[in-house]
């Protein structure tokens, strides 16, 4: 996680939109056979590579199919030849990078020394939210809540592996919002059913990482909280379509993550105000993670060489693999 | 090839844009480190699957890297869970489907009994153009031309495997345009350097399959030929951006392939006029081919099961594969 955090921090700090081209993601969403979406997140690093994450969000997966809500793969293509140079899992990568991105935003916008963390939504993403944030803040108390009681009750056991010295308390929305220094919302709230709460008291420096809002019509935070906070989207053009920012007027939205990271001293005072990181998921984070994973795969000699593209000896003959006439 | 032709014919005949959603492709193009592009071609078949072809076009590949100009992979995703259900080569698939699409357009728009075929451009795509068209027309003479002499001279040997009883003649642009009943243009002419020819005489029923035009600014046919022909794009919205249709006024463009195929008798008279199939490459063709290939892979028990998505026993725990604490 520390290396994931460093990789994403470095990528965000050096992000230059003239050099790294990131279109907003596109895809398909539907209500049948399941409620879900499949989206494509491309990135083009000039002179180097193209990466493409394909990500599915199907909130009924855990209960109906014993599968994660988010399923994903990510692939990389060489811009010299167009050849696919690698394909790998995007499920674990997405969980790690979503956690690391929240940790980075929290370092930039949450109060130094924050020790009270709140987690609303106790699914797969909440595990890496806690993990990442616990690496950069002295977290002592974690208040958790999920409408799914089973997810809430199993959370402690799931984070055992992190070996954290923290007090994990099953809590409720009101206490989480009022007592926390940092909150992560990572829910599967349905389109049209948000926000998760309204009109609750909070500390003046509360920082919220709004992770679950990633779909048109799906929101986690109330508009009055957003309008009274400094809201930092990961990727503005995407956030206004599917993030918390879709609720907001453009002129009320704050600077994006790269701007804050690249001009951190200008935003120092935000650490003592209410702030929101509108995390819709940014292809830059995925590319940084895929590069890290490829580096690990090479060092550890894991992964396997698979031939997918049909490349024959005779590049101008699609049939050069054949021995006898075809029909 | 016969099955590829049937699969594409069936897909086009039953194409319903309310049921099968096909956005225009998008991607990145560049001049460095090579001239090329990488594009994404998604398709969503409601209630069934999403397919995504990733296709690279790098015209220097054959000479600089001994690789095909077009490199490609295609993958399929289940809309129940978002899981990737398969990934396979798209290089051979693209060559087959591009040939089959030209054959289908030729059956719909070329003069019955056409026996003179012209091929301008003798790379990988020309092989499957000849193959496909020879399966649906009594081709006796094939006139070929390529600015790359080596490609022109090696063509005959490359199509040997097809076992065709045809006379293959090295020719020139003027003779090809004047003598052929059907012409396929499948060149890598550079952006801004088209058209391939101007002001040449042709038979009144000449049908051209314009295969190579698939990039903004890249065109193969002269505007005067297009304006005096019935021009049928595979996918209108894409063809006006990157096909021959980018040269034309909207009101001069004819019906698209699905419209012609679904109302063939209305277009019977076009077989005796000059016609053009503006083939930019349509994701519907790719999906039909992937389904066919998957069916073959299952029947023949080829292919292999690979686990790419990281799916653990505990779907809410990204770390459930770990035995010991992480940092």
XYZ file of C-alpha atoms in Angstrom:
654
model
C 0.000 0.000 0.000
C 2.845 2.382 0.773
C 4.205 1.865 -2.714
C 0.738 2.267 -4.234
C 0.382 5.528 -2.353
C 3.799 6.720 -3.537
C 3.100 5.721 -7.143
C -0.185 7.609 -7.201
C 1.237 10.607 -5.357
C 4.047 10.827 -7.892
C 1.708 10.414 -10.868
C -0.634 13.129 -9.590
C 2.235 15.485 -8.716
C 3.687 15.224 -12.220
C 0.397 15.019 -14.139
C 0.473 17.181 -17.240
C -2.685 17.078 -19.351
C -0.665 17.935 -22.472
C 1.423 14.793 -22.012
C -1.107 12.350 -20.544
C -4.404 12.340 -22.399
C -7.360 11.059 -20.371
C -10.813 11.158 -21.963
C -13.764 10.788 -19.624
C -14.845 7.195 -19.375
C -17.704 5.900 -21.481
C -19.694 2.709 -21.568
C -23.077 1.141 -21.118
C -25.438 0.996 -18.182
C -28.575 -1.044 -17.783
C -31.216 -2.414 -15.439
C -31.390 -5.885 -16.951
C -30.333 -8.683 -16.543
C -28.822 -6.936 -13.502
C -28.513 -3.313 -12.519
C -25.053 -2.454 -13.660
C -22.631 -0.802 -15.969
C -19.566 -1.673 -17.978
C -17.219 1.217 -18.668
C -13.983 1.811 -20.530
C -11.294 4.059 -19.056
C -8.585 4.822 -21.605
C -5.365 6.757 -21.084
C -2.682 7.755 -23.567
C 0.807 8.591 -22.327
C 2.407 10.362 -25.281
C 5.395 8.554 -26.741
C 4.878 5.629 -24.384
C 1.750 3.571 -23.930
C -2.007 3.403 -23.980
C -3.764 1.777 -21.043
C -7.388 0.724 -20.910
C -9.263 -0.319 -17.815
C -12.560 -2.082 -18.357
C -14.638 -1.882 -15.220
C -17.985 -3.363 -14.340
C -20.107 -2.197 -11.418
C -22.868 -4.657 -10.520
C -24.102 -4.085 -6.958
C -26.025 -7.371 -6.830
C -22.873 -9.406 -7.482
C -22.050 -10.220 -3.826
C -25.507 -11.494 -2.928
C -26.517 -13.059 -6.239
C -23.223 -14.410 -7.574
C -20.693 -14.369 -4.733
C -18.614 -12.020 -6.865
C -17.203 -8.569 -6.085
C -19.376 -5.560 -6.980
C -16.511 -4.220 -9.078
C -14.944 -6.569 -11.631
C -12.212 -5.228 -13.812
C -9.295 -5.896 -16.109
C -6.641 -3.498 -17.331
C -4.482 -3.771 -20.421
C -1.547 -1.879 -21.913
C -0.647 -1.208 -25.558
C 2.656 -0.129 -27.087
C 2.301 3.001 -29.250
C 5.190 1.896 -31.465
C 3.254 -1.056 -32.943
C -0.171 -1.115 -31.294
C 0.560 -4.477 -29.718
C -1.025 -5.422 -26.407
C 1.879 -5.653 -23.995
C -0.051 -6.882 -20.991
C -3.398 -7.594 -19.437
C -4.045 -8.065 -15.736
C -6.636 -8.065 -13.035
C -8.201 -4.712 -12.242
C -10.233 -5.800 -9.190
C -7.468 -5.713 -6.598
C -5.772 -2.827 -8.417
C -8.979 -0.767 -8.234
C -9.404 -1.409 -4.530
C -5.782 -0.460 -3.820
C -5.757 2.665 -5.952
C -9.101 3.888 -4.658
C -7.749 3.603 -1.132
C -4.463 5.268 -2.037
C -6.244 8.131 -3.819
C -8.365 8.807 -0.702
C -5.224 8.740 1.427
C -3.539 11.248 -0.879
C -6.572 13.555 -0.850
C -6.732 13.232 2.950
C -3.067 14.154 3.343
C -3.746 17.245 1.252
C -7.088 18.261 2.756
C -7.701 16.619 6.164
C -6.509 17.989 9.495
C -2.994 16.821 10.416
C -3.062 14.238 13.190
C -6.622 13.119 12.389
C -7.314 10.029 14.458
C -11.057 9.434 14.082
C -12.038 7.679 10.879
C -15.607 6.917 9.813
C -16.517 4.361 7.174
C -19.967 4.404 5.628
C -20.325 1.252 3.571
C -18.339 -1.807 4.659
C -17.784 -3.611 1.368
C -14.529 -4.366 -0.425
C -13.579 -0.734 -0.953
C -13.838 0.106 2.753
C -11.016 -2.313 3.564
C -8.501 -0.488 1.399
C -9.832 2.919 2.490
C -8.941 2.048 6.067
C -5.674 0.475 5.046
C -4.469 3.423 2.978
C -5.558 6.120 5.421
C -4.085 4.244 8.388
C -0.677 4.430 6.689
C -0.678 8.234 6.617
C -2.732 9.227 9.704
C -2.522 8.053 13.327
C -5.970 6.459 13.200
C -7.086 5.279 16.658
C -10.844 4.910 16.301
C -12.803 3.637 13.318
C -16.573 4.032 13.348
C -18.345 1.897 10.779
C -21.843 1.629 9.367
C -23.523 -0.316 6.580
C -27.213 -0.918 5.809
C -26.098 -4.505 5.183
C -25.660 -5.832 8.735
C -23.644 -8.809 7.593
C -21.101 -6.530 5.886
C -20.876 -4.382 9.020
C -20.400 -7.371 11.334
C -17.764 -9.036 9.175
C -15.678 -5.890 8.690
C -13.464 -6.348 11.754
C -12.476 -9.835 10.722
C -11.733 -8.698 7.166
C -9.302 -6.020 8.300
C -7.547 -8.287 10.806
C -4.886 -8.971 8.223
C -3.901 -5.293 8.294
C -2.587 -5.739 11.844
C -3.814 -2.315 12.914
C -3.890 -1.102 16.495
C -7.270 0.601 16.156
C -10.573 0.485 17.937
C -13.312 -0.511 15.486
C -16.825 0.461 16.611
C -20.092 -0.380 14.972
C -21.777 2.982 14.861
C -24.474 4.942 13.036
C -24.567 7.740 10.489
C -25.126 10.514 12.996
C -22.192 9.571 15.245
C -19.904 8.926 12.297
C -20.566 12.354 10.824
C -20.328 14.185 14.157
C -17.275 12.410 15.657
C -14.992 11.750 12.708
C -12.098 13.795 11.384
C -12.126 11.827 8.147
C -15.039 9.889 6.644
C -15.049 7.601 3.614
C -18.374 6.911 1.941
C -18.135 3.781 -0.171
C -21.660 2.527 -0.630
C -23.747 1.001 -3.386
C -26.627 3.388 -2.782
C -29.027 3.176 -5.708
C -29.539 5.846 -8.337
C -32.022 8.417 -7.088
C -31.874 7.218 -3.456
C -29.028 9.415 -2.226
C -27.821 11.267 -0.301
C -26.873 8.933 2.552
C -27.719 11.557 5.198
C -28.900 15.141 5.537
C -28.691 17.869 8.153
C -26.169 16.266 10.481
C -23.637 18.077 12.611
C -19.963 17.623 11.912
C -16.597 18.890 13.058
C -15.490 22.038 11.297
C -12.532 20.280 9.750
C -14.340 17.132 8.595
C -12.847 15.735 5.398
C -14.992 13.281 3.421
C -13.683 10.976 0.734
C -16.809 10.372 -1.381
C -15.875 7.174 -3.120
C -19.166 5.596 -4.085
C -20.541 8.246 -6.384
C -19.622 7.099 -9.860
C -22.838 6.896 -11.826
C -25.251 9.501 -13.189
C -27.917 9.978 -10.524
C -25.952 8.181 -7.812
C -24.895 10.509 -4.992
C -23.818 9.965 -1.384
C -23.519 13.465 0.098
C -26.185 16.128 0.651
C -25.939 19.236 -1.488
C -25.856 21.517 1.568
C -22.740 19.767 2.842
C -21.107 20.058 -0.581
C -21.971 23.731 -0.893
C -20.430 24.428 2.510
C -17.241 22.505 1.788
C -14.206 22.801 -0.424
C -14.975 20.074 -3.001
C -11.996 18.615 -4.842
C -12.848 16.271 -7.728
C -10.302 13.747 -9.009
C -11.323 14.488 -12.589
C -13.657 17.445 -12.994
C -15.194 16.646 -16.380
C -16.088 13.153 -15.178
C -17.183 14.244 -11.703
C -19.796 16.660 -13.065
C -21.369 13.732 -14.937
C -21.209 10.971 -12.347
C -19.626 12.229 -9.135
C -20.904 14.321 -6.233
C -20.162 17.317 -8.461
C -23.172 16.418 -10.623
C -25.269 18.043 -7.889
C -23.267 21.260 -7.841
C -23.058 24.474 -9.788
C -19.739 24.665 -11.605
C -18.602 27.799 -9.808
C -18.989 26.134 -6.396
C -16.649 23.243 -7.247
C -13.068 23.583 -5.960
C -9.770 22.769 -7.644
C -9.075 19.237 -8.800
C -6.690 16.796 -7.134
C -3.741 17.500 -9.427
C -4.064 21.248 -8.886
C -4.204 20.832 -5.123
C -1.287 18.368 -5.112
C 0.848 20.576 -7.345
C 0.107 23.725 -5.290
C -0.273 22.190 -1.835
C 0.815 25.219 0.175
C -1.990 27.300 -1.377
C -4.514 24.825 0.042
C -2.981 24.411 3.516
C -5.838 26.336 5.151
C -8.404 23.877 3.715
C -7.159 21.298 6.224
C -9.047 23.190 8.914
C -12.266 23.529 6.920
C -14.880 21.084 5.681
C -13.568 19.387 2.563
C -14.719 16.661 0.166
C -12.687 14.542 -2.217
C -15.056 13.589 -5.040
C -13.433 10.316 -6.099
C -15.006 9.037 -9.294
C -11.944 6.992 -10.241
C -9.251 8.364 -12.487
C -7.410 6.473 -15.219
C -4.156 8.153 -14.130
C -4.329 6.188 -10.874
C -4.906 2.968 -12.788
C -1.975 3.546 -15.108
C 0.344 4.278 -12.170
C -0.798 1.042 -10.512
C -0.464 -1.055 -13.638
C 3.108 0.199 -14.084
C 3.859 -0.730 -10.478
C 2.314 -4.179 -10.881
C 4.182 -4.808 -14.139
C 7.416 -3.863 -12.395
C 6.629 -6.315 -9.574
C 5.645 -9.033 -12.025
C 8.981 -8.638 -13.793
C 11.022 -8.561 -10.588
C 9.252 -11.542 -9.082
C 8.956 -13.327 -12.404
C 5.259 -13.958 -11.974
C 2.649 -13.733 -14.662
C 2.767 -15.695 -17.865
C 3.470 -15.046 -21.485
C 0.277 -15.541 -23.481
C -0.089 -15.138 -27.216
C -3.359 -13.491 -28.075
C -2.656 -11.533 -31.251
C -2.355 -13.827 -34.260
C 1.025 -12.841 -35.679
C 2.421 -15.157 -38.333
C 5.772 -15.252 -40.061
C 4.292 -13.652 -43.125
C 2.721 -10.452 -41.845
C 0.912 -9.825 -45.122
C -0.741 -13.231 -45.139
C -3.561 -13.836 -42.664
C -3.539 -17.531 -43.688
C 0.172 -18.236 -43.322
C -0.572 -20.589 -40.441
C -2.396 -22.947 -42.807
C -0.905 -25.935 -44.575
C -3.721 -26.787 -46.933
C -6.292 -24.942 -49.055
C -9.190 -23.304 -47.243
C -12.860 -22.791 -48.128
C -14.976 -17.864 -44.817
C -18.395 -19.118 -45.847
C -19.427 -19.235 -42.211
C -17.939 -15.796 -41.571
C -19.950 -14.477 -44.505
C -23.132 -16.117 -43.205
C -22.567 -14.846 -39.665
C -22.092 -11.273 -40.845
C -24.953 -11.465 -43.325
C -27.256 -12.668 -40.573
C -26.062 -10.029 -38.099
C -26.560 -7.224 -40.630
C -29.959 -8.552 -41.734
C -31.245 -8.622 -38.165
C -29.462 -5.491 -36.911
C -31.747 -3.367 -34.782
C -30.150 -0.220 -33.360
C -32.590 -0.287 -30.429
C -31.284 -3.693 -29.391
C -27.613 -3.495 -30.337
C -25.960 -0.268 -29.226
C -22.837 0.669 -31.173
C -21.123 3.969 -30.354
C -18.647 5.275 -32.898
C -15.154 4.160 -32.069
C -12.799 6.436 -30.205
C -9.145 6.367 -29.356
C -5.817 8.031 -29.844
C -3.762 8.796 -32.915
C -0.210 10.058 -33.143
C 2.851 10.613 -35.321
C 5.399 9.478 -32.725
C 7.031 7.044 -31.953
C 5.295 5.700 -35.095
C 2.461 7.014 -37.205
C -0.484 5.137 -35.837
C -3.645 4.896 -33.853
C -5.159 2.751 -31.146
C -8.941 2.652 -31.098
C -11.683 1.089 -29.007
C -14.778 -0.360 -30.656
C -17.459 -1.211 -28.095
C -20.795 -2.891 -28.676
C -23.622 -3.615 -26.249
C -26.126 -6.326 -27.065
C -28.993 -5.649 -24.664
C -29.621 -8.401 -22.162
C -26.618 -10.338 -23.403
C -23.045 -9.131 -23.690
C -20.691 -6.264 -24.254
C -17.851 -6.748 -26.715
C -14.836 -4.508 -27.122
C -12.353 -4.647 -29.937
C -9.102 -2.802 -29.406
C -7.475 -2.165 -32.744
C -4.143 -0.614 -33.646
C -3.262 0.636 -37.117
C 0.473 1.217 -37.592
C 1.388 1.263 -41.289
C 5.148 1.003 -40.616
C 4.732 -2.295 -38.746
C 5.519 -4.617 -41.685
C 8.741 -2.913 -42.700
C 9.992 -1.788 -39.280
C 8.833 -4.591 -37.001
C 7.795 -7.529 -39.165
C 4.342 -7.199 -37.656
C 0.925 -6.788 -39.318
C -0.278 -3.216 -39.916
C -3.408 -4.040 -37.928
C -2.967 -5.593 -34.486
C -6.032 -6.277 -32.449
C -7.671 -8.104 -29.583
C -11.355 -8.517 -28.822
C -12.976 -9.274 -25.491
C -16.462 -10.075 -24.244
C -18.192 -9.176 -20.954
C -21.252 -10.652 -19.340
C -23.892 -8.014 -18.489
C -25.129 -10.084 -15.541
C -21.941 -9.592 -13.508
C -19.554 -7.521 -15.634
C -17.080 -10.382 -15.790
C -14.808 -10.765 -18.800
C -15.929 -14.000 -20.421
C -13.273 -14.167 -23.114
C -10.461 -12.448 -24.897
C -9.048 -13.472 -28.246
C -7.015 -12.377 -31.211
C -8.558 -9.692 -33.379
C -5.953 -9.698 -36.168
C -7.218 -12.725 -38.087
C -10.806 -11.927 -37.117
C -10.484 -8.412 -38.562
C -9.053 -9.677 -41.839
C -11.846 -12.265 -42.171
C -14.682 -9.913 -41.283
C -13.416 -7.119 -43.499
C -13.360 -9.538 -46.408
C -16.784 -10.929 -45.559
C -18.273 -7.432 -45.229
C -16.994 -6.502 -48.702
C -18.437 -9.733 -50.081
C -21.801 -8.951 -48.531
C -21.800 -5.386 -49.894
C -20.775 -6.749 -53.299
C -23.614 -9.269 -53.329
C -25.996 -6.411 -52.593
C -24.518 -3.789 -54.932
C -22.277 -5.346 -57.609
C -23.458 -6.713 -60.949
C -24.488 -10.392 -60.747
C -21.949 -12.630 -62.434
C -19.081 -10.154 -61.937
C -15.865 -11.940 -62.921
C -13.232 -9.181 -63.021
C -11.852 -8.228 -59.643
C -9.327 -5.464 -59.020
C -7.243 -5.165 -55.885
C -5.483 -1.910 -55.088
C -3.180 -2.563 -52.167
C -1.790 -6.089 -51.766
C -1.274 -6.296 -47.988
C -2.950 -8.623 -45.508
C -6.457 -7.300 -46.112
C -6.298 -7.949 -49.874
C -5.951 -11.690 -49.262
C -9.265 -11.947 -47.468
C -10.941 -9.520 -49.871
C -10.152 -11.910 -52.712
C -11.059 -14.919 -50.621
C -14.447 -13.617 -49.553
C -15.484 -12.215 -52.919
C -14.366 -15.365 -54.749
C -16.831 -17.347 -52.631
C -19.840 -15.344 -53.884
C -18.849 -14.284 -57.431
C -17.406 -16.317 -60.339
C -14.113 -14.399 -60.292
C -11.912 -15.346 -63.275
C -9.430 -12.471 -63.490
C -7.799 -10.565 -60.636
C -5.844 -7.437 -61.468
C -3.577 -6.261 -58.679
C -1.525 -3.190 -57.918
C 0.517 -1.902 -54.983
C 3.043 0.924 -54.723
C 5.067 -1.594 -52.704
C 6.477 -3.861 -55.442
C 7.400 -6.590 -52.989
C 3.789 -6.788 -51.766
C 2.545 -6.925 -55.358
C 4.994 -9.663 -56.363
C 4.331 -11.840 -53.319
C 0.547 -11.667 -53.586
C 0.128 -14.696 -55.861
C 2.074 -16.923 -53.523
C 0.125 -15.679 -50.507
C -3.234 -16.592 -52.051
C -2.066 -20.006 -53.262
C -3.589 -21.549 -50.169
C -7.045 -20.438 -51.336
C -6.839 -22.922 -54.224
C -8.611 -20.545 -56.609
C -8.862 -21.092 -60.333
C -8.236 -17.453 -61.219
C -5.838 -15.549 -63.412
C -3.858 -13.068 -61.314
C -2.322 -10.208 -63.289
C 0.002 -7.524 -62.086
C -1.654 -4.426 -63.436
C -1.903 -0.670 -62.924
C -4.488 1.720 -61.522
C -5.887 2.749 -64.918
C -6.474 -0.805 -66.135
C -7.862 -1.917 -62.788
C -10.419 0.889 -62.721
C -11.395 0.487 -66.400
C -11.560 -3.328 -66.619
C -12.937 -4.443 -63.259
C -16.513 -5.193 -62.222
C -15.543 -5.051 -58.558
C -12.550 -3.259 -57.028
C -11.291 -3.401 -53.460
C -9.070 -0.583 -52.265
C -7.116 -1.664 -49.202
C -4.105 0.594 -48.971
C -2.165 2.383 -46.267
C -2.196 5.662 -48.174
C -1.117 8.440 -45.831
C -3.370 11.134 -44.414
C -3.682 13.992 -46.906
C -2.184 11.999 -49.788
C -5.385 10.481 -51.187
C -7.211 9.840 -53.407
C -5.447 6.909 -55.055
C -6.535 8.016 -58.542
C -8.572 10.689 -60.300
C -10.369 11.030 -63.612
C -10.193 7.423 -64.742
C -12.761 5.652 -66.896
C -14.715 2.775 -65.427
C -17.498 0.394 -66.321
C -20.953 1.782 -65.603
C -21.600 -0.907 -63.043
C -18.261 -0.723 -61.200
C -18.639 -1.513 -57.514
C -15.793 -0.432 -55.220
C -15.254 -1.721 -51.724
C -13.289 1.139 -50.137
C -11.640 -0.671 -47.255
C -8.605 1.424 -46.410
C -10.282 4.669 -45.462
C -10.547 4.567 -41.697
C -8.804 7.659 -40.378
C -9.634 11.374 -40.458
C -7.952 12.796 -43.562
C -7.229 9.376 -45.080
C -9.206 8.776 -48.290
C -8.777 6.415 -51.220
C -11.440 7.468 -53.749
C -11.836 10.748 -55.655
C -14.780 12.913 -54.716
C -16.067 12.986 -58.307
C -16.326 9.195 -58.305
C -18.146 9.240 -54.968
C -20.556 11.942 -56.110
C -21.419 9.930 -59.220
C -21.944 6.696 -57.307
C -24.382 5.225 -54.831
C -22.268 5.309 -51.653
C -23.224 2.855 -48.922
C -21.389 3.294 -45.594
C -21.158 0.436 -43.111
C -21.770 2.851 -40.226
C -22.768 6.351 -41.306
C -21.797 8.313 -38.189
C -18.320 6.799 -38.237
C -17.913 7.017 -42.023
C -18.488 10.777 -42.067
C -15.582 11.133 -39.617
C -13.066 8.669 -41.002
C -14.410 6.975 -44.128
C -14.778 8.068 -47.747
C -17.951 9.813 -46.592
C -15.842 12.454 -44.820
C -15.376 13.990 -48.292
C -19.101 14.064 -49.090
C -22.066 16.255 -48.360
C -24.496 14.361 -46.153
C -27.329 14.497 -48.687
C -25.215 12.743 -51.339
C -24.504 9.709 -49.136
C -26.668 6.651 -49.797
C -28.297 4.228 -47.380
C -26.141 2.270 -44.970
C -25.361 -1.441 -45.232
C -28.083 -2.599 -42.840
C -30.736 -0.575 -44.684
C -29.660 -1.987 -48.038
C -29.468 -5.543 -46.674
C -32.869 -5.289 -44.993
C -34.527 -3.804 -48.098
C -32.489 -5.503 -50.814
C -35.154 -5.469 -53.512
C -35.364 -1.658 -53.319
C -31.688 -1.465 -54.225
C -31.658 -4.076 -57.011
C -31.173 -1.404 -59.707
C -27.958 -0.180 -58.004
C -26.238 -3.366 -59.184
C -26.114 -1.841 -62.649
C -24.811 1.551 -61.514
C -21.548 2.748 -59.984
C -21.564 1.923 -56.294
C -19.185 2.233 -53.347
C -19.155 0.367 -50.063
C -17.490 2.704 -47.561
C -16.107 0.106 -45.161
C -14.722 1.772 -42.056
C -15.115 -1.357 -39.925
C -18.200 -1.977 -37.850
C -18.299 -3.461 -34.354
C -21.369 -5.501 -35.362
C -19.150 -7.508 -37.716
C -16.624 -8.072 -34.935
C -19.246 -9.253 -32.480
C -20.679 -11.706 -35.022
C -17.185 -13.073 -35.641
C -16.312 -13.347 -31.973
C -19.483 -15.325 -31.362
C -18.570 -17.643 -34.235
C -15.012 -18.088 -32.932
C -16.217 -18.747 -29.383
C -18.582 -21.397 -30.742
C -15.702 -23.034 -32.626
C -13.401 -22.813 -29.612
C -16.019 -24.613 -27.531
C -16.733 -27.277 -30.147
C -13.067 -27.955 -30.817
C -12.090 -27.509 -27.182
C -9.322 -25.102 -28.003
C -8.396 -22.016 -26.084
C -7.537 -22.024 -22.426
C -9.100 -20.981 -19.181
C -7.166 -18.057 -17.749
C -7.931 -16.279 -14.506
C -7.405 -12.572 -14.885
C -9.924 -11.019 -12.513
C -8.856 -11.403 -8.881
C -11.884 -13.050 -7.328
C -11.397 -14.434 -3.831
C -13.614 -16.506 -1.624
C -14.525 -13.452 0.385
C -15.843 -10.995 -2.176
C -15.843 -8.149 0.321
C -12.192 -8.606 1.220
C -9.601 -7.576 -1.351
C -6.905 -9.156 0.870
C -8.488 -12.544 1.446
C -5.686 -14.178 -0.540
C -3.187 -13.144 2.142
C -2.061 -15.239 5.079
C -0.113 -12.651 7.021
C -0.404 -8.963 7.874
C 0.358 -6.465 5.128
C 1.976 -3.071 5.110
